[in-house]
Coordinates of C-alpha atoms (C1' of nucleotides) in Angstrom, one line a residue:
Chain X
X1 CA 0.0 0.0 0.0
X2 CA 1.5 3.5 -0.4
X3 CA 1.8 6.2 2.2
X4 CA -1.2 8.7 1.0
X5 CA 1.1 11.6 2.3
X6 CA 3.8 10.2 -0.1
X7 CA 1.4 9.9 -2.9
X8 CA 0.1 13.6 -2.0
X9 CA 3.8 15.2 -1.9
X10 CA 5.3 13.5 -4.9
X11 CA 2.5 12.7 -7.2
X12 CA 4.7 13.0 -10.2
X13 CA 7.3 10.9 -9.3
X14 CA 4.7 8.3 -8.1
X15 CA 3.0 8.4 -11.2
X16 CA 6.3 8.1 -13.4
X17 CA 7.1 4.9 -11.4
X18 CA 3.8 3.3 -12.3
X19 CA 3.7 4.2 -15.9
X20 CA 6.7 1.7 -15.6
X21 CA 4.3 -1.2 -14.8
X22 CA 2.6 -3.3 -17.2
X23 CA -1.4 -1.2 -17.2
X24 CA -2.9 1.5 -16.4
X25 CA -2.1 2.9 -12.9
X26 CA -3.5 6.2 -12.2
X27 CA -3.4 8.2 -9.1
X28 CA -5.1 10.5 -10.5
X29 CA -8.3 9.5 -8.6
X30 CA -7.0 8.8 -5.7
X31 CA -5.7 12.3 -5.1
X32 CA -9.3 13.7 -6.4
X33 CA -10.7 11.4 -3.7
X34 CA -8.3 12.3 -1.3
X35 CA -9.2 15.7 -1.1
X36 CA -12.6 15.4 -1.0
X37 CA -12.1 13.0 1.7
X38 CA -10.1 15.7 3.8
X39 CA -12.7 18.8 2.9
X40 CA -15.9 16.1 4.6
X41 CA -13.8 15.6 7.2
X42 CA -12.8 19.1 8.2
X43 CA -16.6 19.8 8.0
X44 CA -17.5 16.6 9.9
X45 CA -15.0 17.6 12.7
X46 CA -16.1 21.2 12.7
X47 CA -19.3 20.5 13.7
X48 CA -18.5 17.3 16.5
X49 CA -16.0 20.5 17.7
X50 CA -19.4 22.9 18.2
X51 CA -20.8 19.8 19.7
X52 CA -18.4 18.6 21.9
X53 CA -18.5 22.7 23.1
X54 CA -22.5 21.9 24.1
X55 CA -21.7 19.3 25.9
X56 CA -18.9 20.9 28.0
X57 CA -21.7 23.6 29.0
X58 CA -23.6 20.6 30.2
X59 CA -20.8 19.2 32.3
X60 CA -19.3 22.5 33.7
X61 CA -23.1 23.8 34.8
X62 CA -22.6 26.8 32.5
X63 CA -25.9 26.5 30.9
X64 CA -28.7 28.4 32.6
X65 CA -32.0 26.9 33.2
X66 CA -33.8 28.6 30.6
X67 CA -31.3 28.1 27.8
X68 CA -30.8 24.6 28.3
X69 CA -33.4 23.9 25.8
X70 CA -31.5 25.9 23.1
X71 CA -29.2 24.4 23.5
X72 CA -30.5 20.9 23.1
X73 CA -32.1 21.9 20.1
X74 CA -28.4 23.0 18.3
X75 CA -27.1 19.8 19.2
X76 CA -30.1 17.7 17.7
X77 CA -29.4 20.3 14.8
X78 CA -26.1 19.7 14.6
X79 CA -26.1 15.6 14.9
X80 CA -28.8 16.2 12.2
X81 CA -25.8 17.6 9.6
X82 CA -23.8 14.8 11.2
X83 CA -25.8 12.3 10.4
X84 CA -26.1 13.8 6.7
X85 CA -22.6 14.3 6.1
X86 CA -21.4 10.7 8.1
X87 CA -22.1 8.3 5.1
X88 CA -20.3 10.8 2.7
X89 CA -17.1 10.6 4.6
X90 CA -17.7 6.9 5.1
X91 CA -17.7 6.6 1.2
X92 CA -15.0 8.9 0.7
X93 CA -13.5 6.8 3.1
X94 CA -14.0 3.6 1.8
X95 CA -13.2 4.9 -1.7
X96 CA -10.1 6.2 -1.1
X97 CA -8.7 3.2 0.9
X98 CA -9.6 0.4 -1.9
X99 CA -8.0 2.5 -4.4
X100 CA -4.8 2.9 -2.2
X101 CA -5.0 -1.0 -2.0
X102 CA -5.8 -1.5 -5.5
X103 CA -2.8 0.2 -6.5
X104 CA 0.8 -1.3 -6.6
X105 CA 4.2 -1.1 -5.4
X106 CA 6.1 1.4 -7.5
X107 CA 9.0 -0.4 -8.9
X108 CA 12.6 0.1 -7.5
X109 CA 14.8 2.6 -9.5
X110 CA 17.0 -0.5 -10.7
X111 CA 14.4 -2.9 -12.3
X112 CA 15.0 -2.1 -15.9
X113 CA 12.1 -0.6 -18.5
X114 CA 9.9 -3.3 -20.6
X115 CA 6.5 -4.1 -21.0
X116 CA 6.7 -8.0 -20.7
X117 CA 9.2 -11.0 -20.0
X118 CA 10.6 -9.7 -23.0
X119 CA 12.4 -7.0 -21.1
X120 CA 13.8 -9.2 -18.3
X121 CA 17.4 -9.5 -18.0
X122 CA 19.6 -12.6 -17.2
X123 CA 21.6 -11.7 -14.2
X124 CA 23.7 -15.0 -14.0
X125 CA 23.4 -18.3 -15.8
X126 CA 24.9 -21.3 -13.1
X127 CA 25.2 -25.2 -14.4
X128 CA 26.2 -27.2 -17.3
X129 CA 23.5 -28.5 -19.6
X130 CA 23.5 -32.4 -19.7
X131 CA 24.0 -33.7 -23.6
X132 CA 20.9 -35.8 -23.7
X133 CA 19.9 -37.5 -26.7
X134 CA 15.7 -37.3 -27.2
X135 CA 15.3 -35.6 -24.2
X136 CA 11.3 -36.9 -22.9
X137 CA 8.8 -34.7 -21.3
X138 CA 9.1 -35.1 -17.5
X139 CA 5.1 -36.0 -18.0
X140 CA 6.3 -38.9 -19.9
X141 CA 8.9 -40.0 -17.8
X142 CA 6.7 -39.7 -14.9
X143 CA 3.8 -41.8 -16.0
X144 CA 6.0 -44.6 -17.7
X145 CA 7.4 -44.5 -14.6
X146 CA 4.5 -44.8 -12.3
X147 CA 5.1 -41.6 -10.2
X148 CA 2.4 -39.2 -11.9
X149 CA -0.7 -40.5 -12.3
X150 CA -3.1 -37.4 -14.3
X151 CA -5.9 -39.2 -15.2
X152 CA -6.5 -39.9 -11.6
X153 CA -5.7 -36.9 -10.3
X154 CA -8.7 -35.6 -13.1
X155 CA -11.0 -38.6 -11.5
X156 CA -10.2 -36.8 -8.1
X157 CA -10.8 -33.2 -8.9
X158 CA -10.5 -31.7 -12.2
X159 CA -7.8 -31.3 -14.3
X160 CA -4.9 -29.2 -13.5
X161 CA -4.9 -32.1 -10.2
X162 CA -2.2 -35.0 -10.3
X163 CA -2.1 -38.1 -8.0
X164 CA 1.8 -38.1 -7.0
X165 CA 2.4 -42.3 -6.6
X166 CA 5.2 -44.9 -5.4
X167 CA 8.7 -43.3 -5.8
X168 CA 6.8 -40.2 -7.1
X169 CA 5.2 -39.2 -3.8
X170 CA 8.5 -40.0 -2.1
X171 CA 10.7 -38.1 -3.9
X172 CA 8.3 -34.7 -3.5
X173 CA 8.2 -35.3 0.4
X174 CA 12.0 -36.2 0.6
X175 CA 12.7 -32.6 -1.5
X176 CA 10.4 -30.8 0.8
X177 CA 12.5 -32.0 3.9
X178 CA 15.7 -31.6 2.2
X179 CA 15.0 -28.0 1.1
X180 CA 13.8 -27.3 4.6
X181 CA 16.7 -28.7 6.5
X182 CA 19.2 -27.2 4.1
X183 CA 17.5 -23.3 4.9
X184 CA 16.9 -24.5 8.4
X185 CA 20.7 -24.8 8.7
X186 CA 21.0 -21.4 7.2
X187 CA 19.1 -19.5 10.0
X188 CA 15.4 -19.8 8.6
X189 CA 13.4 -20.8 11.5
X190 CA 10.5 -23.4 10.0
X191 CA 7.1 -22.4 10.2
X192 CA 4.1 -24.8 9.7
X193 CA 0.8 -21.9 8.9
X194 CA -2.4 -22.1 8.7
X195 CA -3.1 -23.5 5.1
X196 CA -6.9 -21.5 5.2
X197 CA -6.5 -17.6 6.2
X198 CA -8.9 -14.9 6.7
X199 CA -9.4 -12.1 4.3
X200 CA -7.2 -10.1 6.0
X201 CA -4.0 -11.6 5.5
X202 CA -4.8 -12.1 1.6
X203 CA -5.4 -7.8 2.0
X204 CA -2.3 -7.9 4.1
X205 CA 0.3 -9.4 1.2
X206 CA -1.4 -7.6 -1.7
X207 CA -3.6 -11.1 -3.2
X208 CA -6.6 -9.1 -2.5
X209 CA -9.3 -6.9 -3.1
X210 CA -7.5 -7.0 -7.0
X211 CA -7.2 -10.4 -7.7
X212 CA -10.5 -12.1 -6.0
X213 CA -11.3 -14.7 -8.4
X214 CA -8.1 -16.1 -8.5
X215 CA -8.2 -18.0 -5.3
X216 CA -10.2 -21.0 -3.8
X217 CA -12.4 -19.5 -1.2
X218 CA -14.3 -21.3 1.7
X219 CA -17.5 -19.0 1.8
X220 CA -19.3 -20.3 4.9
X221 CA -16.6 -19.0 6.9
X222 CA -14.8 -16.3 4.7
X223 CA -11.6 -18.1 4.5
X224 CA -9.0 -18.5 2.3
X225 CA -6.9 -21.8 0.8
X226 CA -3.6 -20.0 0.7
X227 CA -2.2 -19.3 -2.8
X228 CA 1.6 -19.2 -1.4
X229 CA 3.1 -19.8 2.1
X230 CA 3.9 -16.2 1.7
X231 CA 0.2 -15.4 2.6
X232 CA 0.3 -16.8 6.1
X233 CA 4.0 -16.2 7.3
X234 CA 4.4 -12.6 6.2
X235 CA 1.0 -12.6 8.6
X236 CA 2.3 -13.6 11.6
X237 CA 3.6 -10.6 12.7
X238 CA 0.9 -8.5 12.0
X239 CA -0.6 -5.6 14.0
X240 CA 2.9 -6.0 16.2
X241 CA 6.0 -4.0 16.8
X242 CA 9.2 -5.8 16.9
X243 CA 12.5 -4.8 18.5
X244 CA 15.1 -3.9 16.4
X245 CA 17.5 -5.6 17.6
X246 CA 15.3 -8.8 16.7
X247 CA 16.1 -8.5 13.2
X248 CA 16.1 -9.7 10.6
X249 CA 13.8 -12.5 10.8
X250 CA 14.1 -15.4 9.0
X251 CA 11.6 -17.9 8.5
X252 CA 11.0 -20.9 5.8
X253 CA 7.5 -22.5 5.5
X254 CA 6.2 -25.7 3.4
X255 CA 2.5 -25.6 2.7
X256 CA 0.3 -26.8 -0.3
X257 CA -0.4 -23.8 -2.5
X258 CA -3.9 -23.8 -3.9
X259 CA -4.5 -21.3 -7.0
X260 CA -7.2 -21.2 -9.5
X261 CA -5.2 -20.5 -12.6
X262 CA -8.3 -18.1 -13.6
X263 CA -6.2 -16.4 -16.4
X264 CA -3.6 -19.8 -17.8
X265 CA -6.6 -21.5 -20.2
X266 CA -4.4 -23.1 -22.3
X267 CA -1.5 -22.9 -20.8
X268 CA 0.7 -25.9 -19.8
X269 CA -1.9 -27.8 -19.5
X270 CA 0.1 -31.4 -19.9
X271 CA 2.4 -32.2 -17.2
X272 CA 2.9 -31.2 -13.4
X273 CA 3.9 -27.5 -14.2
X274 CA 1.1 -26.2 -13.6
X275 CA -1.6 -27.0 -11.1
X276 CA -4.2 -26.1 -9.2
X277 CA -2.8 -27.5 -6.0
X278 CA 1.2 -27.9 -5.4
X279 CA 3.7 -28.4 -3.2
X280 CA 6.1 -25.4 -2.1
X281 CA 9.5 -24.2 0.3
X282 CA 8.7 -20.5 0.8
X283 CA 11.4 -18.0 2.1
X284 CA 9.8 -15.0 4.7
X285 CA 12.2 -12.3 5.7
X286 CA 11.5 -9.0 8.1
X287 CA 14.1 -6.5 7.4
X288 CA 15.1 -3.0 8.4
X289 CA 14.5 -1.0 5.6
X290 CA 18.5 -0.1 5.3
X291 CA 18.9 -3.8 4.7
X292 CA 16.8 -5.4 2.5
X293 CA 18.4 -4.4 -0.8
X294 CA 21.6 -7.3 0.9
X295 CA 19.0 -9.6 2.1
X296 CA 17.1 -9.4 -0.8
X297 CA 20.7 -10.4 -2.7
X298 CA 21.2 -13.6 0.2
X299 CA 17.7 -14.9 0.1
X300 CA 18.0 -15.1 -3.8
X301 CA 21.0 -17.2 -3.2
X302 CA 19.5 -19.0 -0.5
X303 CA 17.3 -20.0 -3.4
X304 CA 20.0 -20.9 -6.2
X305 CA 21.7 -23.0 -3.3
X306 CA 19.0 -25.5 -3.8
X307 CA 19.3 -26.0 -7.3
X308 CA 22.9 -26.1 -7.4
X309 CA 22.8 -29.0 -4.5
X310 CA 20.4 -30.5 -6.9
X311 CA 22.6 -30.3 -9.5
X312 CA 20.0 -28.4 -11.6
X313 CA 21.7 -25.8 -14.5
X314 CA 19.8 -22.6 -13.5
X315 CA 19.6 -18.7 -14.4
X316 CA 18.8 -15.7 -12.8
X317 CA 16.0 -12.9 -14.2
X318 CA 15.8 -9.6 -13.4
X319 CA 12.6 -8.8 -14.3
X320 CA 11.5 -5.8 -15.8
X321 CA 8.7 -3.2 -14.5
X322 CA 6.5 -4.3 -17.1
X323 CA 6.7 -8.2 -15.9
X324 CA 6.4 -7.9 -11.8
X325 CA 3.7 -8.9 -9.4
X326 CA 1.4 -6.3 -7.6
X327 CA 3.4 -6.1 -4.4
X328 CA 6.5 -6.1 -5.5
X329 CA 9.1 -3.3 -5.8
X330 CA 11.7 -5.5 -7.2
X331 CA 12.1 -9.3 -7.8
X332 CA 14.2 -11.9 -9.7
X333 CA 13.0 -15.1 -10.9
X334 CA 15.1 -18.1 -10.8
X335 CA 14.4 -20.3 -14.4
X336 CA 15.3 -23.9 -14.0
X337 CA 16.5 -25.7 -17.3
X338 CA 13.9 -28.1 -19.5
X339 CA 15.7 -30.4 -21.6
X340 CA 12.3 -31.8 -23.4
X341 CA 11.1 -28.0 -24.1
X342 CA 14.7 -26.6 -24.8
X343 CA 14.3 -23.9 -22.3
X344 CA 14.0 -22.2 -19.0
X345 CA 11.0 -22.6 -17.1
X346 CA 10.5 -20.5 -13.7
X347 CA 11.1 -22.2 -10.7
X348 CA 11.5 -19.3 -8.1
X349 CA 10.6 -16.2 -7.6
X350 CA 12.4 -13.4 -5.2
X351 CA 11.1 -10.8 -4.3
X352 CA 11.7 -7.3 -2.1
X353 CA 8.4 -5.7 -1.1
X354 CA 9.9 -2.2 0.6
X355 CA 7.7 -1.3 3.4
X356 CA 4.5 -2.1 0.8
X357 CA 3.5 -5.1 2.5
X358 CA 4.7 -3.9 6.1
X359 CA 1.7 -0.9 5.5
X360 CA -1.0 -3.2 4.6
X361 CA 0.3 -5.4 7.6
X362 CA 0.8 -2.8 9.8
X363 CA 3.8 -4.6 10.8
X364 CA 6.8 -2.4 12.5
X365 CA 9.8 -2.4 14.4
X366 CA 10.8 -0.1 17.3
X367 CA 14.2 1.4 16.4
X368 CA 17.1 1.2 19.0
X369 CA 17.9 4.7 19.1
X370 CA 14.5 5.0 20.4
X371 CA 11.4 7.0 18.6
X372 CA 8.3 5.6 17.1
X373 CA 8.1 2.2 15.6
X374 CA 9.1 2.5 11.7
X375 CA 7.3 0.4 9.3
X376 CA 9.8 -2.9 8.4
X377 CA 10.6 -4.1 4.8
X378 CA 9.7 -8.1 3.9
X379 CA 10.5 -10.3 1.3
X380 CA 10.2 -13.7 0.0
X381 CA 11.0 -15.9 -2.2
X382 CA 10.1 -19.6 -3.5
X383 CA 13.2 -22.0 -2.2
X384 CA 11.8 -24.3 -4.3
X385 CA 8.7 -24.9 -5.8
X386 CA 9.0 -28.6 -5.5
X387 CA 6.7 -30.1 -8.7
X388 CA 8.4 -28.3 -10.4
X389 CA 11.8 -29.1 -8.9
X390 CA 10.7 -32.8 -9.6
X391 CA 9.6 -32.3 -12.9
X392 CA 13.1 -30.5 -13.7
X393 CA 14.8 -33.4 -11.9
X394 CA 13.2 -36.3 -13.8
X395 CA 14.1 -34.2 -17.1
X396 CA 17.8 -33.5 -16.2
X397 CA 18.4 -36.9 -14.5
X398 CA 17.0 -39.2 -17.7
X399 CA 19.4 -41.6 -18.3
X400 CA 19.5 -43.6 -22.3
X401 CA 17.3 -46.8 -21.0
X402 CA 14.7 -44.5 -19.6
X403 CA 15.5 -44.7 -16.1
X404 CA 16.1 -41.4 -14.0
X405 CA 19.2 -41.2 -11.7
X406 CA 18.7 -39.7 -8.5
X407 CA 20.5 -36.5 -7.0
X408 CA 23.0 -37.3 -4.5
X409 CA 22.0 -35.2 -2.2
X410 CA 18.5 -36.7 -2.0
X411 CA 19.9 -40.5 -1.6
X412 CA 20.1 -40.5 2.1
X413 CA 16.6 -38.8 1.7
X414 CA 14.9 -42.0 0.3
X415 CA 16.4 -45.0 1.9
X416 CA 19.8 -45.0 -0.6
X417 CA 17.7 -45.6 -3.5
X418 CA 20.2 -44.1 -6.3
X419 CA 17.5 -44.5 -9.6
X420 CA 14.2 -44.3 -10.8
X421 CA 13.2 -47.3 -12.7
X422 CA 9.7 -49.2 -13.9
X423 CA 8.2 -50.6 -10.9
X424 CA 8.4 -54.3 -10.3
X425 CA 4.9 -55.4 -11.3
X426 CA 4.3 -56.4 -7.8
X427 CA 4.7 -53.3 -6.6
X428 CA 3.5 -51.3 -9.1
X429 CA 0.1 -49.2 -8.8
X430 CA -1.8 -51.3 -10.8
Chain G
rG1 C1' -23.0 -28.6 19.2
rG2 C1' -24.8 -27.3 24.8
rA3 C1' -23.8 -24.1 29.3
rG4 C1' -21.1 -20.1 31.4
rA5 C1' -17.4 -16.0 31.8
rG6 C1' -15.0 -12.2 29.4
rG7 C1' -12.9 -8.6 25.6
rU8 C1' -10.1 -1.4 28.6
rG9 C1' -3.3 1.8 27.1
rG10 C1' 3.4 -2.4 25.9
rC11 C1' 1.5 -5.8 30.1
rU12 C1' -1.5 -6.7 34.7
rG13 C1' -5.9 -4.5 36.1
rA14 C1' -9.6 -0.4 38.2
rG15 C1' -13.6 2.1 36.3
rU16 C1' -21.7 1.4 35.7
rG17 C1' -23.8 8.4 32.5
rG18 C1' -20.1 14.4 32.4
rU19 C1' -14.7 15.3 37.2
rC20 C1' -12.1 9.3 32.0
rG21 C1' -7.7 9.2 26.9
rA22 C1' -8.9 6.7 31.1
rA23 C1' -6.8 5.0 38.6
rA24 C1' -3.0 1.9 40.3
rG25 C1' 1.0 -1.4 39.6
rC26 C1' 4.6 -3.4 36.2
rG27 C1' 7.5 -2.2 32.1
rG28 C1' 9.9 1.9 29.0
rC29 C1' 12.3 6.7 28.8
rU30 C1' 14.7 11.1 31.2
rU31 C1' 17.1 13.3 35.3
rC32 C1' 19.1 13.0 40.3
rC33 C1' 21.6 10.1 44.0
rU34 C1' 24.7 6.1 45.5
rG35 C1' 32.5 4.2 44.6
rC36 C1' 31.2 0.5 40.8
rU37 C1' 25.2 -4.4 35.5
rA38 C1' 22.0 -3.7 42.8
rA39 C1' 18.8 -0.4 45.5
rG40 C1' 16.4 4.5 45.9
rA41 C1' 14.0 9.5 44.4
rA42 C1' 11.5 12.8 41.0
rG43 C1' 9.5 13.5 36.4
rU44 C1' 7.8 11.4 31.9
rU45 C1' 5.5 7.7 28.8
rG46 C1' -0.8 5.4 23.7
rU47 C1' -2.3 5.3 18.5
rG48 C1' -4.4 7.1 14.0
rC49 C1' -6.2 11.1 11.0
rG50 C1' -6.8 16.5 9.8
rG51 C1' -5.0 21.7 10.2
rU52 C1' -0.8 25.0 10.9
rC53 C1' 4.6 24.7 9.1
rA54 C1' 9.3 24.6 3.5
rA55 C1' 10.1 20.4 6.9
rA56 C1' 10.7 18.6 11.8
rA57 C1' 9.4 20.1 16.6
rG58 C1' 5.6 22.5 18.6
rC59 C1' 0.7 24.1 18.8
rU60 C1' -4.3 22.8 17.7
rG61 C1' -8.9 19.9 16.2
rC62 C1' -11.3 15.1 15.6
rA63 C1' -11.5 10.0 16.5
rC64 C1' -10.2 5.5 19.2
rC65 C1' -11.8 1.4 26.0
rG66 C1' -13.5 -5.9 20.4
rA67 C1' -16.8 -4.2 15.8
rG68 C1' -21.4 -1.9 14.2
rG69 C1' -26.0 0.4 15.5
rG70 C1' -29.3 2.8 19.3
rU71 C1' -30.8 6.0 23.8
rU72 C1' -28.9 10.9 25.6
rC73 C1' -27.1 17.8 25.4
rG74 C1' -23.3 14.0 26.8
rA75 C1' -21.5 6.7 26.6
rA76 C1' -15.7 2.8 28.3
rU77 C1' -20.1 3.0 31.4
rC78 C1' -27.2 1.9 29.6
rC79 C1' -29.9 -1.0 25.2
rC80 C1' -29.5 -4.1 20.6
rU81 C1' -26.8 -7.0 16.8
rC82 C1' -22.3 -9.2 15.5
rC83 C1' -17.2 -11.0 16.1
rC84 C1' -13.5 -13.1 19.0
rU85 C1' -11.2 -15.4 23.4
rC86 C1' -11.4 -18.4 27.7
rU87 C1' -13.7 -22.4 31.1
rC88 C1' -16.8 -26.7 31.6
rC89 C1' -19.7 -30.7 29.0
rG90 C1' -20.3 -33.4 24.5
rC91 C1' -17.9 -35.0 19.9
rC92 C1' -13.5 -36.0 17.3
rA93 C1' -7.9 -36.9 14.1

RNA sequence: GGAGAGGUGGCUGAGUGGUCGAAAGCGGCUUCCUGCUAAGAAGUUGUGCGGUCAAAAGCUGCACCGAGGGUUCGAAUCCCUCCCUCUCCGCCA
C-alpha cells in the first residue's frame, strides 16, 4: 500500500514509477478522492467541535436553566448535519482506501524498462546443460514411470490435479524435507501456517481486493486456501511491533499452495507444471528497511543454493517493470533448465516488497535509538517450488534406457535408492 | 453442538452516564543520588487522522476502551446486533 502523504507530496514521481508497470495505474483519482475526503472531514469535525462545546456547558453547569433547551435543540441540529454528512465521509473513506490498495508497489529505481518478459534481463546463468539425446517430457517420464498419475488426479478433482504415486510421492516429500533442513541450517526458522487464512491476510500481502477470483475460497466461513506460504507467514507478525535488535527474521515454511489458474486456459496444460494444487518451500524475511536491498541479494541465493545441491543448470532474471507482481518493488526469478522444451522454465521467484506489505500489515519495528516504531521491509521468495523441482529433476536426471538417476544429495533422503526405474509389477500401482 | 465467563493503554488491572484518553501497579524513557550491570528519588510515557509549518518540533482539532448500530445535550459506562477469546460438558484426528 502507499503512504497517501507520499502519494500527495510526490505525485509526479509516483505516477512516473507506475507508468513503468505493465497497465494502467493512475493516481489520478486517488488524489481527487483524497481531497474530497479531507474537505468532509474538516466539516465533519467542525461540527463534532461545536458539539463537543454543548456538551462541555452541560458538564461545567454553564448552561442556565432557561437556555438549556436551546441548547438541546443546536445539538439535535447539529447531529442532524452529522448524520447527513457521516455516510459521505464513510464513502469517501471507503473509496479512497480500496484504491490505495488497489494500486501497486512502484518499482525500485534498478528494475530495468519493458513491457513483458521480453524486457527481463539474465543476471547469472549457473550449471552445465547435460548432452541428452531425445530428451522426454518429465510427463512422460513420470507416468512410464508410475510416479504421476493425471488421469486420476482428473477422476479426483478436475484437471490441473495430479495423483503423486510410489517413488513419485517420495521423492516430492523427501525434497520438501531436504529444502527445509538445508535453509533451516542457514538461520530460517521453520514455520508450519495455517493452510486457510482470513481475508485479512490475503489484503495484508497484496492477493486481494485485485485479484479475487483467483483464489479458492471457503465462503461459509470467509476463508481462504492460501495461494503461497507467503500469505500466512508474512501474517504472523501482523498488528505487532518488533525490537530492532530482533532483526532480521528469517523464516522458511512448506505448505500446499492452492491457485485457480483463472487467467492460464491453455496454458501448460500437460504435465505437473502447472496446477491447481502444489507443493512449495517459501522463504519470509523481516528486514530494516537499510537492509533489505543485501537480504534481498542472500535470500535469492538462498534459493540458487538448492538448485545447485540439486545439480540443476539454473539462471537468474531480473525482471523488468512491465513483468512484476502487484506487491513487489523488485524481484528476480530463478528459471530452471527443460531439456524436453529446450528452455528455461520458472522455478522461483524473489522478491523485495519495501515497506509495501509492512503498510498493509501494519507490521513495524521499534528502532534502538529509540522513537516511534518504523514500518519494516519483507521479502520472500520460493526456495523451491517442489513439482516443479521434480519435474526439472526427472528431465535433467533421464538416463539412455529410460530410467532417471537420482541426485545425490537426495539419496540418504529416500532410503539410498540411487534410480528411478519401472516398478516391479508387484509393486506397481496397478 | 450445549452451558457459562470475558474482551479497557506495551503488560496486569480499576472504572456502571459528564470530574475518564482513562486510577493503580509493572514495564519503557529522562534526570538525580549512591564508589562500581543492585537499590532508591523525581518526572515522563498510547495510536491514527486532519489543520498550521518549506520540513521537523511545537501548537491545535477530531477519533479511538473488540466491531457496528441505538438511547442521551453528553456513553468505556445503559440498550440491541455481530465478532473473538477463555472455562466446563459433548464429539473428534
Amino acid at each position: 500500500m502507499l503512504d497517501i502523504k507520499i502519494v500527495r507530496d510526490h505525485q509526479e514521481d509516483i505516477q512516473k514509477a507506475l507508468n513503468r508497470r505493465n497497465g494502467q495505474w493512475s493516481i489520478e483519482q486517488l488524489i481527487e478522492v483524497d481531497k474530497k475526503c479531507r474537505e468532509i472531514q474538516g466539516e465533519w469535525e467542525a461540527l463534532r467541535r461545536r458539539s463537543n462545546e454543548i456538551s462541555e456547558q452541560f458538564k461545567t453547569g454553564k448552561v442556565p436553566k432557561d437556555q438549556m433547551d436551546v441548547f438541546r435543540a443546536e445539538s439535535k441540529e447539529l447531529k442532524k448535519k452529522l448524520e447527513e454528512i457521516e455516510p459521505q465521509l464513510k464513502n469517501l473513506e471507503e473509496e479512497r482506501n480500496t484504491l490505495l490498495l488497489s494500486i501497486p508497489n512502484p518499482p525500485d529505481p534498478s528494475v530495468p524498462d519493458g513491457e513483458d518478459e521480453n524486457g527481463n534481463q539474465v543476471v547469472k546463468e549457473w550449471g552445465t546443460i547435460r548432452d541428452i539425446k531425445d530428451p522426454k517430457h518429465h510427463y512422460e517420464l513420470g507416468a512410464e514411470l508410475g510416479l504421476l498419475d493425471f488421469e486420476r488426479g482428473v477422476k479426483l478433482a478436475e484437471s490441473r490435479f495430479t495423483v503423486l504415486m510410489n517413488m513419485g510421492a517420495k521423492i516430492e516429500r523427501a525434497l520438501m524435507n531436504f529444502m527445509l533442513d538445508l535453509h533451516g541450517a542457514k538461520g530460517y526458522i521453520e514455520v508450519f501456517p495455517p493452510i486457510l487464512v482470513n481475508r485479512q491476510c490475503m489484503i495484508g500481502t497484496g492477493q486481494l481486493p485485485k485479484f479475487e477470483g483467483d483464489f479458492y475460497k471457503v465462503e461459509e466461513e470467509e476463508l481462504y486456501l492460501v495461494p503461497t506460504a507467503e500469505v500466512p507467514v508474512t501474517n504472523l507478525y501482523r498488528d505487532e511491533v518488533i525490537e530492532e535488535t530482533k532483526l532480521p527474521v528469517y523464516h522458511c515454511a512448506y505448505t500446499p499452495n492452492f491457485r485457480r489458474e483463472a487467467g492460464a486456459a491453455g496454458k501448460d496444460t500437460r504435465g505437473y507444471i502447472r496446477q491447481h494444487q502444489f507443493n512449495k518451500v517459501e522463504l519470509v524475511k523481516f528486514s530494516l528497511p537499510e537492509n533489505s536491498e543485501e537480504e534481498h541479494e542472500k535470500m535469492t541465493c538462498d534459493a540458487e543454493a538448492i538448485l545447485e545441491a540439486l545439480e540443476l543448470p539454473y539462471r537468474r532474471v531480473l525482471l523488468c517493470a512491465g513483468d512484476m507482481g502487484f506487491s513487489a518493488r523488485k524481484c528476480y526469478d530463478l528459471e530452471v533448465w527443460f531439456p524436453a522444451q529446450g528452455k528455461y522454465r520458472e522455478i522461483s521467484s524473489c522478491s523485495n516488497f519495501g515497506d509495501f506489505q509492512a503498510r498493509r500489515t501494519n507490521l513495524k519495528y521499534s528502532p534502538t535509538e529509540g522513537g516511534k516504531p518504523k514500518f519494516m521491509h519483507t521479502l520472500n521468495g520460493s526456495g523451491l517450488a517442489i513439482g516443479r523441482t521434480l519435474a526439472a529433476i526427472l528431465e535433467n536426471y533421464q538416463q539412455a534406457d529410460g530410467s532417471v538417476k537420482i541426485p545425490d544429495v537426495l539419496i540418504s533422503y529416500l532410503g539410498g535408492a540411487t534410480f528411478l526405474r519401472k516398478a516391479e509389477p508387484a509393486k506397481a500401482s496397478v
